[in-house]
Coordinates of C-alpha atoms in Angstrom, one line a residue:
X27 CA 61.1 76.6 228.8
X28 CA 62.0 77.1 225.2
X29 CA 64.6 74.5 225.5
X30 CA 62.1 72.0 227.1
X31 CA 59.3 72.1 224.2
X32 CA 62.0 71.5 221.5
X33 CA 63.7 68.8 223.3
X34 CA 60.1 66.8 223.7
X35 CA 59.0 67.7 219.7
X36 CA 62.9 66.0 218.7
X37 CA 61.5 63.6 221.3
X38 CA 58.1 63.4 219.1
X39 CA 60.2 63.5 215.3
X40 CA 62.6 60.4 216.6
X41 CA 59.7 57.6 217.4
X42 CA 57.5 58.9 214.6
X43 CA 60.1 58.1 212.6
X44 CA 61.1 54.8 214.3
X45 CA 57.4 53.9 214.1
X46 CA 57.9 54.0 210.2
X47 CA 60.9 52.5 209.8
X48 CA 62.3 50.2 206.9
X49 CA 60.8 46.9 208.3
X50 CA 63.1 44.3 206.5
X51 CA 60.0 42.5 205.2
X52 CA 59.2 42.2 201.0
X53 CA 56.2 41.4 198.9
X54 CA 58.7 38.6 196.5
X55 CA 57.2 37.4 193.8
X56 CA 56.8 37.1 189.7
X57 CA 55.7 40.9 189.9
X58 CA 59.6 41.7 190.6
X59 CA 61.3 38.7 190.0
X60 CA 61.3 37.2 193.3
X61 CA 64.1 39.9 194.7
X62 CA 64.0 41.8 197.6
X63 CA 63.7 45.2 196.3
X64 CA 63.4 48.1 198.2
X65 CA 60.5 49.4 196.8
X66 CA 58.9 46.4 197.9
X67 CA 59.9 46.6 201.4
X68 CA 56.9 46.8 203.7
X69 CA 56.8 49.9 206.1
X70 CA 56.5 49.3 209.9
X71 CA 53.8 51.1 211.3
X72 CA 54.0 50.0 214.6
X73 CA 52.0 47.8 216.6
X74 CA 52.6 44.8 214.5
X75 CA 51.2 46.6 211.2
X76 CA 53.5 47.1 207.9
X77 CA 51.9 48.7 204.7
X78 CA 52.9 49.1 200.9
X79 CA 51.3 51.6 199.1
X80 CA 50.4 52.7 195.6
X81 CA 51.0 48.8 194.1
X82 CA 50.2 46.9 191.1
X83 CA 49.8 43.5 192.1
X84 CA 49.3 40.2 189.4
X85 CA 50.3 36.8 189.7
X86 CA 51.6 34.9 192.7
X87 CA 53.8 36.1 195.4
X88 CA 54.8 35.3 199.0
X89 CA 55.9 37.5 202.0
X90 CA 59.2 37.1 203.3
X91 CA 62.6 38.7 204.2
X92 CA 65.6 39.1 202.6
X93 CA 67.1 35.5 203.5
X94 CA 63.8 33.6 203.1
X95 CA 64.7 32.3 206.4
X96 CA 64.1 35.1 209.2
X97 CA 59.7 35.2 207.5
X98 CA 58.4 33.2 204.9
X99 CA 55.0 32.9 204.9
X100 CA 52.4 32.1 202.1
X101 CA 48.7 30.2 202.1
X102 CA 47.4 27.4 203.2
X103 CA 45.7 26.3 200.0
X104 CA 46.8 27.9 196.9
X105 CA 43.5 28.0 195.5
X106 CA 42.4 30.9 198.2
X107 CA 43.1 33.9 195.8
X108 CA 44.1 37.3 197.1
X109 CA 41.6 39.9 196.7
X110 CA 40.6 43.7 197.1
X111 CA 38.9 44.1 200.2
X112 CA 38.7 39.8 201.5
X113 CA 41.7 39.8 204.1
X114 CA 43.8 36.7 203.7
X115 CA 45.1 34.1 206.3
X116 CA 48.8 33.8 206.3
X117 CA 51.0 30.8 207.4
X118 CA 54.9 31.0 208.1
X119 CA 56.9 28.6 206.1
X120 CA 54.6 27.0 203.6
X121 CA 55.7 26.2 199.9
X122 CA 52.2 27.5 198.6
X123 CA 52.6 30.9 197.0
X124 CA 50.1 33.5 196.9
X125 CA 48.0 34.1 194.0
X126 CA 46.1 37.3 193.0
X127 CA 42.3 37.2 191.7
X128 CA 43.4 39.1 188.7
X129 CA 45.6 42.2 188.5
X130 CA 45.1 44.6 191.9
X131 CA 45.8 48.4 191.8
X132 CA 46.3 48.5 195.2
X133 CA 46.2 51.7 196.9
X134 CA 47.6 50.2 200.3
X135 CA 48.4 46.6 201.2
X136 CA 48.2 46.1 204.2
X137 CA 50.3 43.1 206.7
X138 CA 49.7 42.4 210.0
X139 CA 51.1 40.3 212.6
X140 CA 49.8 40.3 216.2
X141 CA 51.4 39.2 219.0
X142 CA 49.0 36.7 219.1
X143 CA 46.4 34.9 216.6
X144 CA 46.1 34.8 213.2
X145 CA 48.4 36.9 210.7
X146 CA 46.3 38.7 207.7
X147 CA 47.1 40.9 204.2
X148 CA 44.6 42.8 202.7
X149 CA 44.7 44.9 199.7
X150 CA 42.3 48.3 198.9
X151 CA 42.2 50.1 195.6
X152 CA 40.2 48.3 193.0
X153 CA 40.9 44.5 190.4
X154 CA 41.0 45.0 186.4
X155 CA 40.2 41.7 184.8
X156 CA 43.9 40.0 183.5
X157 CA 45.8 37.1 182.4
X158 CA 45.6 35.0 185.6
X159 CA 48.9 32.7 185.5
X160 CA 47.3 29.3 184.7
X161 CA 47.1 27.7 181.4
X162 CA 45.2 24.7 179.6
X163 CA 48.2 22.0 179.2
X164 CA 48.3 19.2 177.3
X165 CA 48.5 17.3 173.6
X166 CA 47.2 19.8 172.0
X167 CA 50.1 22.6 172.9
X168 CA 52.6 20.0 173.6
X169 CA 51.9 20.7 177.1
X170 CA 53.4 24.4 176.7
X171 CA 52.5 28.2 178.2
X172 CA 52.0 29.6 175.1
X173 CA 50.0 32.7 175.8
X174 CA 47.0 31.8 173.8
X175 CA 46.6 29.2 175.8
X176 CA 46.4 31.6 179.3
X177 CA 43.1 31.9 181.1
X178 CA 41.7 35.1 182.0
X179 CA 40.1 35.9 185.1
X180 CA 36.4 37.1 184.5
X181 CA 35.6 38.0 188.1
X182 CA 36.9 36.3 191.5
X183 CA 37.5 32.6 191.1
X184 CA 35.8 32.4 187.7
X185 CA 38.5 31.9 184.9
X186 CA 37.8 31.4 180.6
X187 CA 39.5 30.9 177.7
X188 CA 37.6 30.9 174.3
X189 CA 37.9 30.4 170.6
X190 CA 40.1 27.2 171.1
X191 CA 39.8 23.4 169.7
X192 CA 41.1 21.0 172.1
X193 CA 41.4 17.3 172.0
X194 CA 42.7 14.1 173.6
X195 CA 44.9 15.1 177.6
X196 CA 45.3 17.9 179.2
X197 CA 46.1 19.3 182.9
X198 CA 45.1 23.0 184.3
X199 CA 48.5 24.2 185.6
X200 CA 50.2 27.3 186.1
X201 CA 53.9 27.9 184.2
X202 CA 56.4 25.6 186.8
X203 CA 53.8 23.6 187.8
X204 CA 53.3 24.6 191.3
X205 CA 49.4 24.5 191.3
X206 CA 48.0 22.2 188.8
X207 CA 44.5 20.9 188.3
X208 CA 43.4 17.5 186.7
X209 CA 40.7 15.0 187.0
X210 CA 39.2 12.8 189.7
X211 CA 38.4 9.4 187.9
X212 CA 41.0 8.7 185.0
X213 CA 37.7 7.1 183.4
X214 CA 35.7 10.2 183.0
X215 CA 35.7 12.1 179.8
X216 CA 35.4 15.3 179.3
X217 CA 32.0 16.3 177.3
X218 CA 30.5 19.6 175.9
X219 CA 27.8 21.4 178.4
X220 CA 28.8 19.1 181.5
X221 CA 30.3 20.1 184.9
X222 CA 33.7 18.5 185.5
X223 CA 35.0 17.9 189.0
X224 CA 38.7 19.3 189.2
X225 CA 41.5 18.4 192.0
X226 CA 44.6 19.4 193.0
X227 CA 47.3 17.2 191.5
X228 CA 44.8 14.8 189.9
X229 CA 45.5 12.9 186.7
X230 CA 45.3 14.0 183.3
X231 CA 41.7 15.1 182.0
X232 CA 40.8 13.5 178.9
X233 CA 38.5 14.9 175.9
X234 CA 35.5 12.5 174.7
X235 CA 36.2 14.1 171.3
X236 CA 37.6 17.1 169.7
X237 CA 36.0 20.1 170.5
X238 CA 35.5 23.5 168.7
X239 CA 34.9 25.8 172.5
X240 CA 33.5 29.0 172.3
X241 CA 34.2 29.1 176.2
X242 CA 36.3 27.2 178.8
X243 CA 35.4 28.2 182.0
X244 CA 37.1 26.6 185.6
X245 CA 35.4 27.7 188.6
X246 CA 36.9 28.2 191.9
X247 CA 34.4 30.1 193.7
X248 CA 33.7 27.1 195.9
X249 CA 36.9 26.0 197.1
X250 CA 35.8 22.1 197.6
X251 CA 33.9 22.1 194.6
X252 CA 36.3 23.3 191.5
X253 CA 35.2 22.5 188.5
X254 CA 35.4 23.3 184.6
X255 CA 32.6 23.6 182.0
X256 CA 33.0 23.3 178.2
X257 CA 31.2 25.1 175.8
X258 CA 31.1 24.3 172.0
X259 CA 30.5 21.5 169.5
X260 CA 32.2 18.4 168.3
X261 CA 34.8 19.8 165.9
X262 CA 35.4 18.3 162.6
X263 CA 39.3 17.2 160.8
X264 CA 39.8 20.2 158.4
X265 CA 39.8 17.0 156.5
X266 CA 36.9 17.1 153.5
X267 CA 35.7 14.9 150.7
X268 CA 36.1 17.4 148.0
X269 CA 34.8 16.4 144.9
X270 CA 31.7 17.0 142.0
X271 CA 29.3 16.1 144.7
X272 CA 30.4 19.6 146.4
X273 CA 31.4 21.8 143.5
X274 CA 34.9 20.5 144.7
X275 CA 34.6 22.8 147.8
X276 CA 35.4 22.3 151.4
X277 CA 31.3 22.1 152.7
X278 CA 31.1 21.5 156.5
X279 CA 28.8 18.5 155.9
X280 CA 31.7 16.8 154.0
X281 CA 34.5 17.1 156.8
X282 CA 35.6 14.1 158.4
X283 CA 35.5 13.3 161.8
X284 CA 39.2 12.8 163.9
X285 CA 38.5 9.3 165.5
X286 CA 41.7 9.6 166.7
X287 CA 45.1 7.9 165.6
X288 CA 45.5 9.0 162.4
X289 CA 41.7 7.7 161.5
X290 CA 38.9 10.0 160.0
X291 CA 35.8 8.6 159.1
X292 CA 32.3 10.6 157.7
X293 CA 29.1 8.6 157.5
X294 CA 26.0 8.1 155.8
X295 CA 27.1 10.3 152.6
X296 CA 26.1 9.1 148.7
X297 CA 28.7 9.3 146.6
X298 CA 29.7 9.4 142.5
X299 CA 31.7 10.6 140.1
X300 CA 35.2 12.4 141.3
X301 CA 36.2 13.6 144.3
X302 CA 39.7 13.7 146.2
X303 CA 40.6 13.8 150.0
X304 CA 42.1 17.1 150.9
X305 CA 41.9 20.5 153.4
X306 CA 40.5 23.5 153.1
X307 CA 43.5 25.1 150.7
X308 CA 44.5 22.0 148.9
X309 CA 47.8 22.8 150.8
X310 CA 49.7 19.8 153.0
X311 CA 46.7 17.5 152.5
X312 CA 45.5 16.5 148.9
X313 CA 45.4 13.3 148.1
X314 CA 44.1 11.1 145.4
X315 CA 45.2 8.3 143.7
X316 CA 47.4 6.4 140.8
X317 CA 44.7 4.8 139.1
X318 CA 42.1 2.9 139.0
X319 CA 38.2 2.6 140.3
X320 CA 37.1 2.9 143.7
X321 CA 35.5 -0.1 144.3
X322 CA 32.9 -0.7 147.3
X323 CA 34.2 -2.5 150.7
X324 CA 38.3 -2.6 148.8
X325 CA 41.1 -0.7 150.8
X326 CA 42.8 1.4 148.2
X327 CA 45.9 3.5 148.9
X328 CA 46.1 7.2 148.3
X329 CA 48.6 9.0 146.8
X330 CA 49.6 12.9 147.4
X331 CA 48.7 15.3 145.0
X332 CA 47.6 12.5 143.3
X333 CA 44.9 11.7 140.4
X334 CA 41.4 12.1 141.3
X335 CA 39.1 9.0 143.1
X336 CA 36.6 8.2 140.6
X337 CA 33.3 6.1 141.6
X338 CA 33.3 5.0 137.6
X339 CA 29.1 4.5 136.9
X340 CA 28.7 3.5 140.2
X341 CA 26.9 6.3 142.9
X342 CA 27.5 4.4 146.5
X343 CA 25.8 4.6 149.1
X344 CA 28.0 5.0 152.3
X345 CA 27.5 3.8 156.2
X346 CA 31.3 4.7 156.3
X347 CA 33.6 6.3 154.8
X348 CA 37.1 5.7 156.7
X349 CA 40.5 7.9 156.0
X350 CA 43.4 6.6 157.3
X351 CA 47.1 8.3 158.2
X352 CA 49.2 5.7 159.6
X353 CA 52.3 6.5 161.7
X354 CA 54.3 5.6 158.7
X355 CA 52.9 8.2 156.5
X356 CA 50.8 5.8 154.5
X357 CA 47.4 6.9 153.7
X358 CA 44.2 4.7 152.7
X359 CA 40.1 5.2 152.1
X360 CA 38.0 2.7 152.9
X361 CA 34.2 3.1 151.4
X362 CA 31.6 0.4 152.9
X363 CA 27.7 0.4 152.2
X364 CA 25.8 0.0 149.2
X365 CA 25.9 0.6 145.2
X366 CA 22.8 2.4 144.4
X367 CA 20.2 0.7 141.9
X368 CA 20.8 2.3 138.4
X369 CA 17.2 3.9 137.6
X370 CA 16.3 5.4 134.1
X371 CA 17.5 9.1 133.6
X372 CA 15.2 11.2 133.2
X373 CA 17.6 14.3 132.9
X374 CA 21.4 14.9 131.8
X375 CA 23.6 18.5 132.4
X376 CA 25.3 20.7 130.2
X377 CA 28.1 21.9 132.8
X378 CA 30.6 24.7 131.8
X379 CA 31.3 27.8 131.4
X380 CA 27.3 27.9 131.8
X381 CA 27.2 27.9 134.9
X382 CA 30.3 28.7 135.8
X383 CA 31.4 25.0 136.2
X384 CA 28.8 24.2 139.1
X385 CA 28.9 20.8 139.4
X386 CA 25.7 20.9 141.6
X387 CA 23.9 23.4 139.4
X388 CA 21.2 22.2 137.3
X389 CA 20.4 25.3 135.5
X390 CA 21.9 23.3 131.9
X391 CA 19.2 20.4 132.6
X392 CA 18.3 18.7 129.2
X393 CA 14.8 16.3 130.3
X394 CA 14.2 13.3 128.3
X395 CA 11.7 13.6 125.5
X396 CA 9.2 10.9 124.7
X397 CA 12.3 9.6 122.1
X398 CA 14.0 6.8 123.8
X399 CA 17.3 7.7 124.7
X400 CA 16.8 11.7 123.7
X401 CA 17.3 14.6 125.8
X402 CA 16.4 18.2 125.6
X403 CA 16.4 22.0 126.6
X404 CA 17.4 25.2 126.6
X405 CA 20.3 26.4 128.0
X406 CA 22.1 30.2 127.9
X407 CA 25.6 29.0 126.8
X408 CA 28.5 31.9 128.0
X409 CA 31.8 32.6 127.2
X410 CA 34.6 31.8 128.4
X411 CA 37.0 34.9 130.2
X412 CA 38.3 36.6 127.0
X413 CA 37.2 34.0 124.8
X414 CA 34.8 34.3 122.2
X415 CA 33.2 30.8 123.1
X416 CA 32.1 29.2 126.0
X417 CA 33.2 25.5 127.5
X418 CA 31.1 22.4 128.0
X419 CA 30.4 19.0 128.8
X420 CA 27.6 16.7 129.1
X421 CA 26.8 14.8 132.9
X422 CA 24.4 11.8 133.3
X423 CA 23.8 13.6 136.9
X424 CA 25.0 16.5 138.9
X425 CA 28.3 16.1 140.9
X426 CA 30.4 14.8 137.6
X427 CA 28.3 11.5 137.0
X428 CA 28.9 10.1 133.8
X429 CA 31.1 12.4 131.4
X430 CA 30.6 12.9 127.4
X431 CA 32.9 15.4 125.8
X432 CA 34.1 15.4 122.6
X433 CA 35.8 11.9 121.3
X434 CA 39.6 11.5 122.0
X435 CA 39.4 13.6 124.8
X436 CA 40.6 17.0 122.9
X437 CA 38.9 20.4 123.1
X438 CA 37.6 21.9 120.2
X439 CA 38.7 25.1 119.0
X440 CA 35.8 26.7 117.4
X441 CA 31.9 27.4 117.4
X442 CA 30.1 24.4 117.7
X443 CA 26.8 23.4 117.4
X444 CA 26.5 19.7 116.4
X445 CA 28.2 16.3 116.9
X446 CA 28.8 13.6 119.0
X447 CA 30.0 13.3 122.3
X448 CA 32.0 10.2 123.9
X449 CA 31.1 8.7 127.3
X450 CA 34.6 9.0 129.5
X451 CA 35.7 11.9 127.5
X452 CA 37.3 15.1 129.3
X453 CA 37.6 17.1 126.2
X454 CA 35.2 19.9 126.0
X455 CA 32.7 21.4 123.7
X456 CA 33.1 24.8 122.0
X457 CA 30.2 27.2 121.4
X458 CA 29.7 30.6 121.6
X459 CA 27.2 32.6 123.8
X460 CA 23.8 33.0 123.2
X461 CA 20.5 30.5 124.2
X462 CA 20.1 27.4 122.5
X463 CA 17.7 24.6 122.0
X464 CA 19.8 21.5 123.0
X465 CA 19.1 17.7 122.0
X466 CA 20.9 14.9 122.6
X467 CA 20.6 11.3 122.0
X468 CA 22.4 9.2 124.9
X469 CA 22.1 5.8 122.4
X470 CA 24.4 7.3 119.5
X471 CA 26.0 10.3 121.4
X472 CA 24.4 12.4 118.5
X473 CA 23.6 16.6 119.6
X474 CA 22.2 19.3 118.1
X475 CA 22.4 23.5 119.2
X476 CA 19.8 25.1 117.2
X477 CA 19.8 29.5 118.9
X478 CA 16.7 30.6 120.1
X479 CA 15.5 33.6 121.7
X480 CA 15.6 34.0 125.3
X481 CA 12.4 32.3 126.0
X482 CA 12.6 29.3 124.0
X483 CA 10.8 29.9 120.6
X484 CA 12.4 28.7 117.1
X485 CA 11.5 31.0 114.2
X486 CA 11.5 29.0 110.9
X487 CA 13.5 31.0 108.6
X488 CA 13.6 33.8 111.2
X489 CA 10.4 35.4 109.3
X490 CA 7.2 36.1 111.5
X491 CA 4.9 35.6 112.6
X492 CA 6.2 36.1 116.0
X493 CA 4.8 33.7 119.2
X494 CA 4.6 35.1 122.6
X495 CA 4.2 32.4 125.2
X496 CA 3.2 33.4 129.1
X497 CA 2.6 30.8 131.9
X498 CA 1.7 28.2 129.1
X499 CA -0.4 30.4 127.3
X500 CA 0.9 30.8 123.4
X501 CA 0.0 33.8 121.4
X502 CA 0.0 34.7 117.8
X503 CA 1.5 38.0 117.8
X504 CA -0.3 40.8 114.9
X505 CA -2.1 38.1 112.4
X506 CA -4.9 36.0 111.1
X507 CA -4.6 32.9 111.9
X508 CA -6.4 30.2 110.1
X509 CA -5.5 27.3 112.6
X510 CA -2.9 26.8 115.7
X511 CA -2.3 23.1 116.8
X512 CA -0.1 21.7 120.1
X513 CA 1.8 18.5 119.5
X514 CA 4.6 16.6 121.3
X515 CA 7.7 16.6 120.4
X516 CA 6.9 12.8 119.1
X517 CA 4.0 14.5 117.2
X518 CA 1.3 13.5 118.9
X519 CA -1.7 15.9 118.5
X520 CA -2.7 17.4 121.9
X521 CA -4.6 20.0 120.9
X522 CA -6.1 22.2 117.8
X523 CA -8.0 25.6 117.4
X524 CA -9.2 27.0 114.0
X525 CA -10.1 30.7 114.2
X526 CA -8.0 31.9 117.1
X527 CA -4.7 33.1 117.7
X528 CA -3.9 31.5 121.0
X529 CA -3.6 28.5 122.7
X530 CA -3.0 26.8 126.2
X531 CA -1.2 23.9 127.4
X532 CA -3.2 21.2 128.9
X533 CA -2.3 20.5 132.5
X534 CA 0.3 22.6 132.4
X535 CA 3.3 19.9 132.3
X536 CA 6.4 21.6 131.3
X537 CA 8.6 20.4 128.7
X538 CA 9.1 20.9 124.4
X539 CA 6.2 21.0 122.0
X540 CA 5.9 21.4 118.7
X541 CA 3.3 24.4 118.0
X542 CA 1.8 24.7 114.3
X543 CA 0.2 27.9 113.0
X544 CA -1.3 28.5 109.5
X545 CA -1.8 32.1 108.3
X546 CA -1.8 33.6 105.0
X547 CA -1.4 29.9 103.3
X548 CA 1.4 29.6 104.6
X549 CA 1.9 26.7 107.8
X550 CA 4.7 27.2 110.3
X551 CA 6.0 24.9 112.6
X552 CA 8.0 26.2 116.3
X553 CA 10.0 24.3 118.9
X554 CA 9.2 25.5 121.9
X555 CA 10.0 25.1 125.6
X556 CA 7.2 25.2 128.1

């Protein structure tokens, strides 16, 4: 009897363990290098049923056996991705691999194939979000793999890419070019914010423009309705007009826009004084020119690392402004539009050390006075880093219009407070800090520096009596004073008090004034800015 019950149990042991036998059957693919590993080999569990276990699935695979020729099967259509818990058709000798939705920790995987009907895998254990295989191809990664170019899958059939600029063709493709998407109509361009229809093997999709994307997305979630959405604006060169019109900085507003073909343009911009062509680091692209004027509606050729472009007295006014690289390496700038009428100034700049050489800043504004041709203000001069005076010239408007410096185009080399400047001159102005009453007179080039306190008044012989001014309001500070009088700077009365020690400014309109005080006898006259 003993003999009986351990005969059947061997009995038992021997098809249990033919029941899970090695079945001669792999999960190939780019997880382990297409071979037919053993740990890869599928389990028979009997009845037509064969299970891996414990497996971390990515990228594209196909079932077969060790020949390729005994089983081969794959999918149908390659853009039916596997996933955890969705069983998946399987046909026998297809070239279309299998993809994963993602990467699959797969507790079990599971294959069957009945004796009859349809053959299934399914895979349990949970997805992580991964690299999904396919990549954006085209002109703009010389049709490469590179991995910043890789999509990642955001949830079953939805895939993105971000923080890219792309421009003119490109295919969605996966490293050997087994599954590749592209577009419907060769005509139809890809725009920002608009759904575009994907097919299998179509032709190459084709950017209206170049885009800065915050997001690519392609979605497969309906398998007859693929499509791929951008998301991001019109992206400009890296290619600026760089010149006193921008403090000679890189400002968005001033890039130029890739037409394509080695042409740039930017439009509807006024322009004057100095500027160059160039990128964000003055690095491979800085270009300027040998010589000359830039003259309206003329081609002029640029030259690398060249002088700067100057507008001469002219401030244009630009439909177009068009940069050109040909394929021979030649570059040219084409400016069409307007010259824009010369008006009357009404102000001029001290730009320097000031202001830290702000082109666009208008703290060093000297207004013109009701002397033709004369100019005047106060400015707080500064010096120089580890100097003991500050730098300066004189500008007809911001953005380097219309230079005066000092004639023959040399600096000077110590305080200065008086002079004449040359128009066309580069050579700076020497004065040391402190705030100043500035005049100049555009007719003769004639200027003047006379210190002042902070806010503007000009003690004769530095004696008192002291003048506090507030909001237009001017005060005699501590004495008697017999009579105060407002004139302008021309001397023109505009107002007189006897008996008082303060005075107001008449409609408040800012500018200088001459303010008269007698006291004790004596009469003192002020400059004063208001």
């Amino acid at each position: 009897m003993m003999k009986k019950q351990l005969l059947l149990s061997l009995v038992t042991v021997l098809i249990a363990l033919s029941a899970h036998a090695n079945s001669g059957i792999f999960l190939r693919g780019s997880v382990n290098n297409w071979d037919a590993s053993s740990e890869w080999e599928f389990v028979d569990e009997g009845n037509g049923v064969y299970t891996l276990t414990d497996k971390v699935l990515s990228g594209d695979f196909k079932i077969a056996s060790a020949d390729w020729s005994t089983m081969d099967y794959g999918t149908a259509n390659a853009t039916t991705l596997l996933e955890i818990g969705v069983p998946m058709t399987l046909i026998t000798n297809t070239s279309q691999n299998i993809f994963c939705s993602g990467t699959l920790n797969c507790t079990k995987i599971t294959l069957t194939i009945p004796a009859e009907g349809e053959v299934t895998l399914f895979a349990e254990g949970t997805a992580t979000q991964s690299k999904s295989g396919f990549y954006l191809r085209g002109d703009i990664n010389g049709w490469g793999t590179s991995p910043e170019w890789e999509f990642i899958e955001e949830s079953a059939g939805i895939y993105t890419l971000s923080d890219v600029v792309i421009s003119g063709r490109f295919k969605i493709a996966d490293s050997s070019w087994t599954i590749e998407f592209g577009s419907t109509d060769a005509e139809m361009l890809l725009t920002s914010g608009n759904p575009y229809p994907l097919v299998l093997k179509g032709g190459d999709i084709t950017c209206a423009d170049t885009y800065k994307c915050s997001k690519i997305t392609v979605n497969a979630t309906d398998q007859n309705n693929i499509t791929l959405l951008l998301e991001g604006e019109v992206a400009g060169s890296g290619i600026f007009i760089r010149g006193g019109m921008t403090n000679w900085d890189p400002l968005p507003e001033w890039e130029f826009k890739d037409e394509g073909n080695g042409v740039y343009t930017l439009k509807d911009k006024e322009i004057n004084g100095k500027f160059k062509v160039a990128d964000a680091s003055w690095g491979s692209l800085n270009y300027g020119v040998s010589g000359g004027t830039l003259q309206l509606g003329s081609l002029i050729t640029l030259v690398h690392n060249g002088n700067d472009i100057s507008c001469g007295d002219d401030t244009f006014i630009c439909t177009t402004i068009t940069f050109t690289i040909g394929a021979d390496g030649v570059a040219t700038l084409l400016v069409e539009g307007s010259i824009k009428e010369a008006g009357a100034l009404t102000e001029v700049y001290i730009i320097g050390d000031n202001n830290s050489w702000g082109f666009t800043d208008a703290s060093g504004k000297l207004s013109a006075t009701d002397t033709e041709g004369e100019y005047q203000g106060t400015v707080e001069m500064k010096n120089a880093s580890g100097a003991e005076v500050g730098y300066w010239r004189l500008y007809e408007g911001l953005g380097q219009v219309g230079t005066w410096g000092n004639p023959g185009g040399a600096n000077t080399d110590a305080h200065t407070t008086t002079g004449t400047l040359e128009r066309g001159s580069e050579g700076c102005i020497t004065t040391a800090a402190g705030t100043y009453l500035i005049t100049f007179n555009i007719k003769s080039g004639a200027f003047t520096m006379t210190e002042v306190d902070p806010t503007g008044i000009k003690l004769v012989n530095n004696e008192r009596p002291l003048l506090l001014i507030d909001n237009g309001n001017i005060t005699v500070q501590g004495e008697d004073v017999e009579k105060i009088g407002l004139y302008t700077i021309g001397g023109a009365k505009l107002v007189t008090q006897k008996g008082s020690n303060s005075i107001s400014l008449p409609l408040q309109k800012k500018g200088i004034y001459i303010v008269e005080i007698t006291t004790g006898g004596k009469t003192y006259k002020y400059k004063v800015a208001l």
